[in-house]
Amino acid sequence: MGFSITPKELKSRLDKGDKLVLLDVREPWENALAKLEGSVLIPLGTLPHSLAKLDKNTEIIAYCHHGMRSADATGFLLQQGFGNVKNLVGGIDAWSIQVDGSVPRY
């Protein structure tokens, strides 16, 4: 799928210094438990009202807990004319298992 990225792919992109916007579409309590450094929190339910916070010209990587909500967010943003959006496969849970065990699982 062209609209997804694995945790390991994302890690190597971040390590290279690629300009990415990490979009957390979980709830604030989830973000407080565990998050990816430098991410922007816009819960999925508020996304339609928060499009002005995002730049259509940047590459956006959406993530949630297991990858379901962020898949919805990715589809929605693509429909809204955002051309470069990807879903983090497996969400922050997969990130914790595959990339960074210091990120708490919940």
JSON list of C-alpha atoms in Angstrom, two decimals:
[
{"chain": "A", "resi": 1, "resn": "MET", "atom": "CA", "xyz": [0.00, 0.00, 0.00]},
{"chain": "A", "resi": 2, "resn": "GLY", "atom": "CA", "xyz": [1.37, 3.37, -1.01]},
{"chain": "A", "resi": 3, "resn": "PHE", "atom": "CA", "xyz": [-0.34, 5.11, 1.88]},
{"chain": "A", "resi": 4, "resn": "SER", "atom": "CA", "xyz": [1.35, 3.24, 4.71]},
{"chain": "A", "resi": 5, "resn": "ILE", "atom": "CA", "xyz": [4.76, 3.14, 6.34]},
{"chain": "A", "resi": 6, "resn": "THR", "atom": "CA", "xyz": [6.21, 0.57, 8.73]},
{"chain": "A", "resi": 7, "resn": "PRO", "atom": "CA", "xyz": [7.76, 1.56, 12.06]},
{"chain": "A", "resi": 8, "resn": "LYS", "atom": "CA", "xyz": [11.22, 0.59, 10.79]},
{"chain": "A", "resi": 9, "resn": "GLU", "atom": "CA", "xyz": [10.80, 2.63, 7.59]},
{"chain": "A", "resi": 10, "resn": "LEU", "atom": "CA", "xyz": [9.67, 5.62, 9.64]},
{"chain": "A", "resi": 11, "resn": "LYS", "atom": "CA", "xyz": [12.64, 5.26, 12.00]},
{"chain": "A", "resi": 12, "resn": "SER", "atom": "CA", "xyz": [15.13, 5.30, 9.13]},
{"chain": "A", "resi": 13, "resn": "ARG", "atom": "CA", "xyz": [13.40, 8.34, 7.58]},
{"chain": "A", "resi": 14, "resn": "LEU", "atom": "CA", "xyz": [13.58, 10.19, 10.91]},
{"chain": "A", "resi": 15, "resn": "ASP", "atom": "CA", "xyz": [17.21, 9.18, 11.40]},
{"chain": "A", "resi": 16, "resn": "LYS", "atom": "CA", "xyz": [18.01, 10.65, 7.97]},
{"chain": "A", "resi": 17, "resn": "GLY", "atom": "CA", "xyz": [16.43, 13.92, 9.06]},
{"chain": "A", "resi": 18, "resn": "ASP", "atom": "CA", "xyz": [13.55, 13.84, 6.57]},
{"chain": "A", "resi": 19, "resn": "LYS", "atom": "CA", "xyz": [10.99, 16.59, 7.12]},
{"chain": "A", "resi": 20, "resn": "LEU", "atom": "CA", "xyz": [7.90, 14.77, 8.33]},
{"chain": "A", "resi": 21, "resn": "VAL", "atom": "CA", "xyz": [4.89, 15.81, 10.36]},
{"chain": "A", "resi": 22, "resn": "LEU", "atom": "CA", "xyz": [3.97, 13.11, 12.87]},
{"chain": "A", "resi": 23, "resn": "LEU", "atom": "CA", "xyz": [0.22, 13.38, 13.41]},
{"chain": "A", "resi": 24, "resn": "ASP", "atom": "CA", "xyz": [-1.14, 11.68, 16.54]},
{"chain": "A", "resi": 25, "resn": "VAL", "atom": "CA", "xyz": [-4.90, 11.12, 16.10]},
{"chain": "A", "resi": 26, "resn": "ARG", "atom": "CA", "xyz": [-5.40, 9.45, 19.49]},
{"chain": "A", "resi": 27, "resn": "GLU", "atom": "CA", "xyz": [-7.06, 10.99, 22.53]},
{"chain": "A", "resi": 28, "resn": "PRO", "atom": "CA", "xyz": [-5.17, 13.37, 24.87]},
{"chain": "A", "resi": 29, "resn": "TRP", "atom": "CA", "xyz": [-5.02, 10.74, 27.66]},
{"chain": "A", "resi": 30, "resn": "GLU", "atom": "CA", "xyz": [-3.32, 8.31, 25.26]},
{"chain": "A", "resi": 31, "resn": "ASN", "atom": "CA", "xyz": [-0.85, 10.97, 24.13]},
{"chain": "A", "resi": 32, "resn": "ALA", "atom": "CA", "xyz": [-0.01, 11.60, 27.79]},
{"chain": "A", "resi": 33, "resn": "LEU", "atom": "CA", "xyz": [0.86, 7.90, 28.25]},
{"chain": "A", "resi": 34, "resn": "ALA", "atom": "CA", "xyz": [3.02, 7.47, 25.15]},
{"chain": "A", "resi": 35, "resn": "LYS", "atom": "CA", "xyz": [3.91, 9.55, 22.14]},
{"chain": "A", "resi": 36, "resn": "LEU", "atom": "CA", "xyz": [6.42, 9.93, 19.35]},
{"chain": "A", "resi": 37, "resn": "GLU", "atom": "CA", "xyz": [8.77, 12.87, 19.93]},
{"chain": "A", "resi": 38, "resn": "GLY", "atom": "CA", "xyz": [7.75, 16.02, 18.14]},
{"chain": "A", "resi": 39, "resn": "SER", "atom": "CA", "xyz": [4.32, 14.82, 17.09]},
{"chain": "A", "resi": 40, "resn": "VAL", "atom": "CA", "xyz": [1.22, 16.99, 16.74]},
{"chain": "A", "resi": 41, "resn": "LEU", "atom": "CA", "xyz": [-1.87, 15.83, 18.65]},
{"chain": "A", "resi": 42, "resn": "ILE", "atom": "CA", "xyz": [-5.16, 16.21, 16.76]},
{"chain": "A", "resi": 43, "resn": "PRO", "atom": "CA", "xyz": [-7.69, 13.61, 17.97]},
{"chain": "A", "resi": 44, "resn": "LEU", "atom": "CA", "xyz": [-9.53, 11.93, 15.07]},
{"chain": "A", "resi": 45, "resn": "GLY", "atom": "CA", "xyz": [-12.89, 13.41, 16.08]},
{"chain": "A", "resi": 46, "resn": "THR", "atom": "CA", "xyz": [-11.53, 16.96, 15.87]},
{"chain": "A", "resi": 47, "resn": "LEU", "atom": "CA", "xyz": [-9.58, 16.48, 12.63]},
{"chain": "A", "resi": 48, "resn": "PRO", "atom": "CA", "xyz": [-12.24, 17.94, 10.29]},
{"chain": "A", "resi": 49, "resn": "HIS", "atom": "CA", "xyz": [-12.13, 21.21, 12.28]},
{"chain": "A", "resi": 50, "resn": "SER", "atom": "CA", "xyz": [-8.35, 21.25, 12.58]},
{"chain": "A", "resi": 51, "resn": "LEU", "atom": "CA", "xyz": [-7.21, 21.08, 8.96]},
{"chain": "A", "resi": 52, "resn": "ALA", "atom": "CA", "xyz": [-5.79, 24.62, 9.18]},
{"chain": "A", "resi": 53, "resn": "LYS", "atom": "CA", "xyz": [-3.18, 23.30, 11.65]},
{"chain": "A", "resi": 54, "resn": "LEU", "atom": "CA", "xyz": [-1.71, 21.09, 8.93]},
{"chain": "A", "resi": 55, "resn": "ASP", "atom": "CA", "xyz": [0.29, 22.08, 5.86]},
{"chain": "A", "resi": 56, "resn": "LYS", "atom": "CA", "xyz": [-0.84, 20.42, 2.62]},
{"chain": "A", "resi": 57, "resn": "ASN", "atom": "CA", "xyz": [2.71, 20.69, 1.28]},
{"chain": "A", "resi": 58, "resn": "THR", "atom": "CA", "xyz": [4.35, 18.60, 4.00]},
{"chain": "A", "resi": 59, "resn": "GLU", "atom": "CA", "xyz": [4.55, 14.85, 4.30]},
{"chain": "A", "resi": 60, "resn": "ILE", "atom": "CA", "xyz": [2.27, 13.70, 7.12]},
{"chain": "A", "resi": 61, "resn": "ILE", "atom": "CA", "xyz": [2.61, 10.40, 8.97]},
{"chain": "A", "resi": 62, "resn": "ALA", "atom": "CA", "xyz": [-0.56, 9.65, 10.94]},
{"chain": "A", "resi": 63, "resn": "TYR", "atom": "CA", "xyz": [-0.46, 7.28, 13.89]},
{"chain": "A", "resi": 64, "resn": "CYS", "atom": "CA", "xyz": [-2.72, 5.97, 16.64]},
{"chain": "A", "resi": 65, "resn": "HIS", "atom": "CA", "xyz": [-2.62, 2.99, 19.01]},
{"chain": "A", "resi": 66, "resn": "HIS", "atom": "CA", "xyz": [-2.83, 0.08, 16.53]},
{"chain": "A", "resi": 67, "resn": "GLY", "atom": "CA", "xyz": [-3.26, 1.79, 13.16]},
{"chain": "A", "resi": 68, "resn": "MET", "atom": "CA", "xyz": [-7.04, 1.78, 12.70]},
{"chain": "A", "resi": 69, "resn": "ARG", "atom": "CA", "xyz": [-7.93, 5.38, 13.56]},
{"chain": "A", "resi": 70, "resn": "SER", "atom": "CA", "xyz": [-4.88, 6.67, 11.71]},
{"chain": "A", "resi": 71, "resn": "ALA", "atom": "CA", "xyz": [-5.96, 4.69, 8.63]},
{"chain": "A", "resi": 72, "resn": "ASP", "atom": "CA", "xyz": [-9.26, 6.59, 8.79]},
{"chain": "A", "resi": 73, "resn": "ALA", "atom": "CA", "xyz": [-7.37, 9.87, 9.26]},
{"chain": "A", "resi": 74, "resn": "THR", "atom": "CA", "xyz": [-5.10, 9.10, 6.30]},
{"chain": "A", "resi": 75, "resn": "GLY", "atom": "CA", "xyz": [-8.08, 8.44, 4.01]},
{"chain": "A", "resi": 76, "resn": "PHE", "atom": "CA", "xyz": [-9.83, 11.57, 5.22]},
{"chain": "A", "resi": 77, "resn": "LEU", "atom": "CA", "xyz": [-6.80, 13.82, 4.68]},
{"chain": "A", "resi": 78, "resn": "LEU", "atom": "CA", "xyz": [-6.24, 12.41, 1.18]},
{"chain": "A", "resi": 79, "resn": "GLN", "atom": "CA", "xyz": [-9.89, 13.22, 0.37]},
{"chain": "A", "resi": 80, "resn": "GLN", "atom": "CA", "xyz": [-9.32, 16.76, 1.66]},
{"chain": "A", "resi": 81, "resn": "GLY", "atom": "CA", "xyz": [-6.53, 17.34, -0.84]},
{"chain": "A", "resi": 82, "resn": "PHE", "atom": "CA", "xyz": [-3.51, 16.45, 1.26]},
{"chain": "A", "resi": 83, "resn": "GLY", "atom": "CA", "xyz": [-1.27, 14.73, -1.26]},
{"chain": "A", "resi": 84, "resn": "ASN", "atom": "CA", "xyz": [1.34, 13.08, 0.91]},
{"chain": "A", "resi": 85, "resn": "VAL", "atom": "CA", "xyz": [-0.13, 11.25, 3.89]},
{"chain": "A", "resi": 86, "resn": "LYS", "atom": "CA", "xyz": [0.87, 7.85, 5.24]},
{"chain": "A", "resi": 87, "resn": "ASN", "atom": "CA", "xyz": [-0.46, 5.64, 8.01]},
{"chain": "A", "resi": 88, "resn": "LEU", "atom": "CA", "xyz": [1.97, 4.13, 10.52]},
{"chain": "A", "resi": 89, "resn": "VAL", "atom": "CA", "xyz": [1.21, 0.40, 10.28]},
{"chain": "A", "resi": 90, "resn": "GLY", "atom": "CA", "xyz": [0.48, -1.10, 13.70]},
{"chain": "A", "resi": 91, "resn": "GLY", "atom": "CA", "xyz": [0.49, 2.30, 15.36]},
{"chain": "A", "resi": 92, "resn": "ILE", "atom": "CA", "xyz": [2.53, 3.34, 18.36]},
{"chain": "A", "resi": 93, "resn": "ASP", "atom": "CA", "xyz": [2.19, -0.18, 19.77]},
{"chain": "A", "resi": 94, "resn": "ALA", "atom": "CA", "xyz": [4.18, -1.60, 16.83]},
{"chain": "A", "resi": 95, "resn": "TRP", "atom": "CA", "xyz": [6.66, 1.29, 17.15]},
{"chain": "A", "resi": 96, "resn": "SER", "atom": "CA", "xyz": [7.29, 0.30, 20.77]},
{"chain": "A", "resi": 97, "resn": "ILE", "atom": "CA", "xyz": [7.79, -3.39, 19.89]},
{"chain": "A", "resi": 98, "resn": "GLN", "atom": "CA", "xyz": [9.85, -2.96, 16.71]},
{"chain": "A", "resi": 99, "resn": "VAL", "atom": "CA", "xyz": [11.77, 0.30, 17.19]},
{"chain": "A", "resi": 100, "resn": "ASP", "atom": "CA", "xyz": [11.81, 1.89, 20.63]},
{"chain": "A", "resi": 101, "resn": "GLY", "atom": "CA", "xyz": [11.03, -0.16, 23.71]},
{"chain": "A", "resi": 102, "resn": "SER", "atom": "CA", "xyz": [11.24, 2.94, 25.89]},
{"chain": "A", "resi": 103, "resn": "VAL", "atom": "CA", "xyz": [7.85, 4.03, 24.48]},
{"chain": "A", "resi": 104, "resn": "PRO", "atom": "CA", "xyz": [5.30, 2.62, 26.95]},
{"chain": "A", "resi": 105, "resn": "ARG", "atom": "CA", "xyz": [2.72, 0.10, 25.71]},
{"chain": "A", "resi": 106, "resn": "TYR", "atom": "CA", "xyz": [-0.83, 0.33, 26.98]}
]
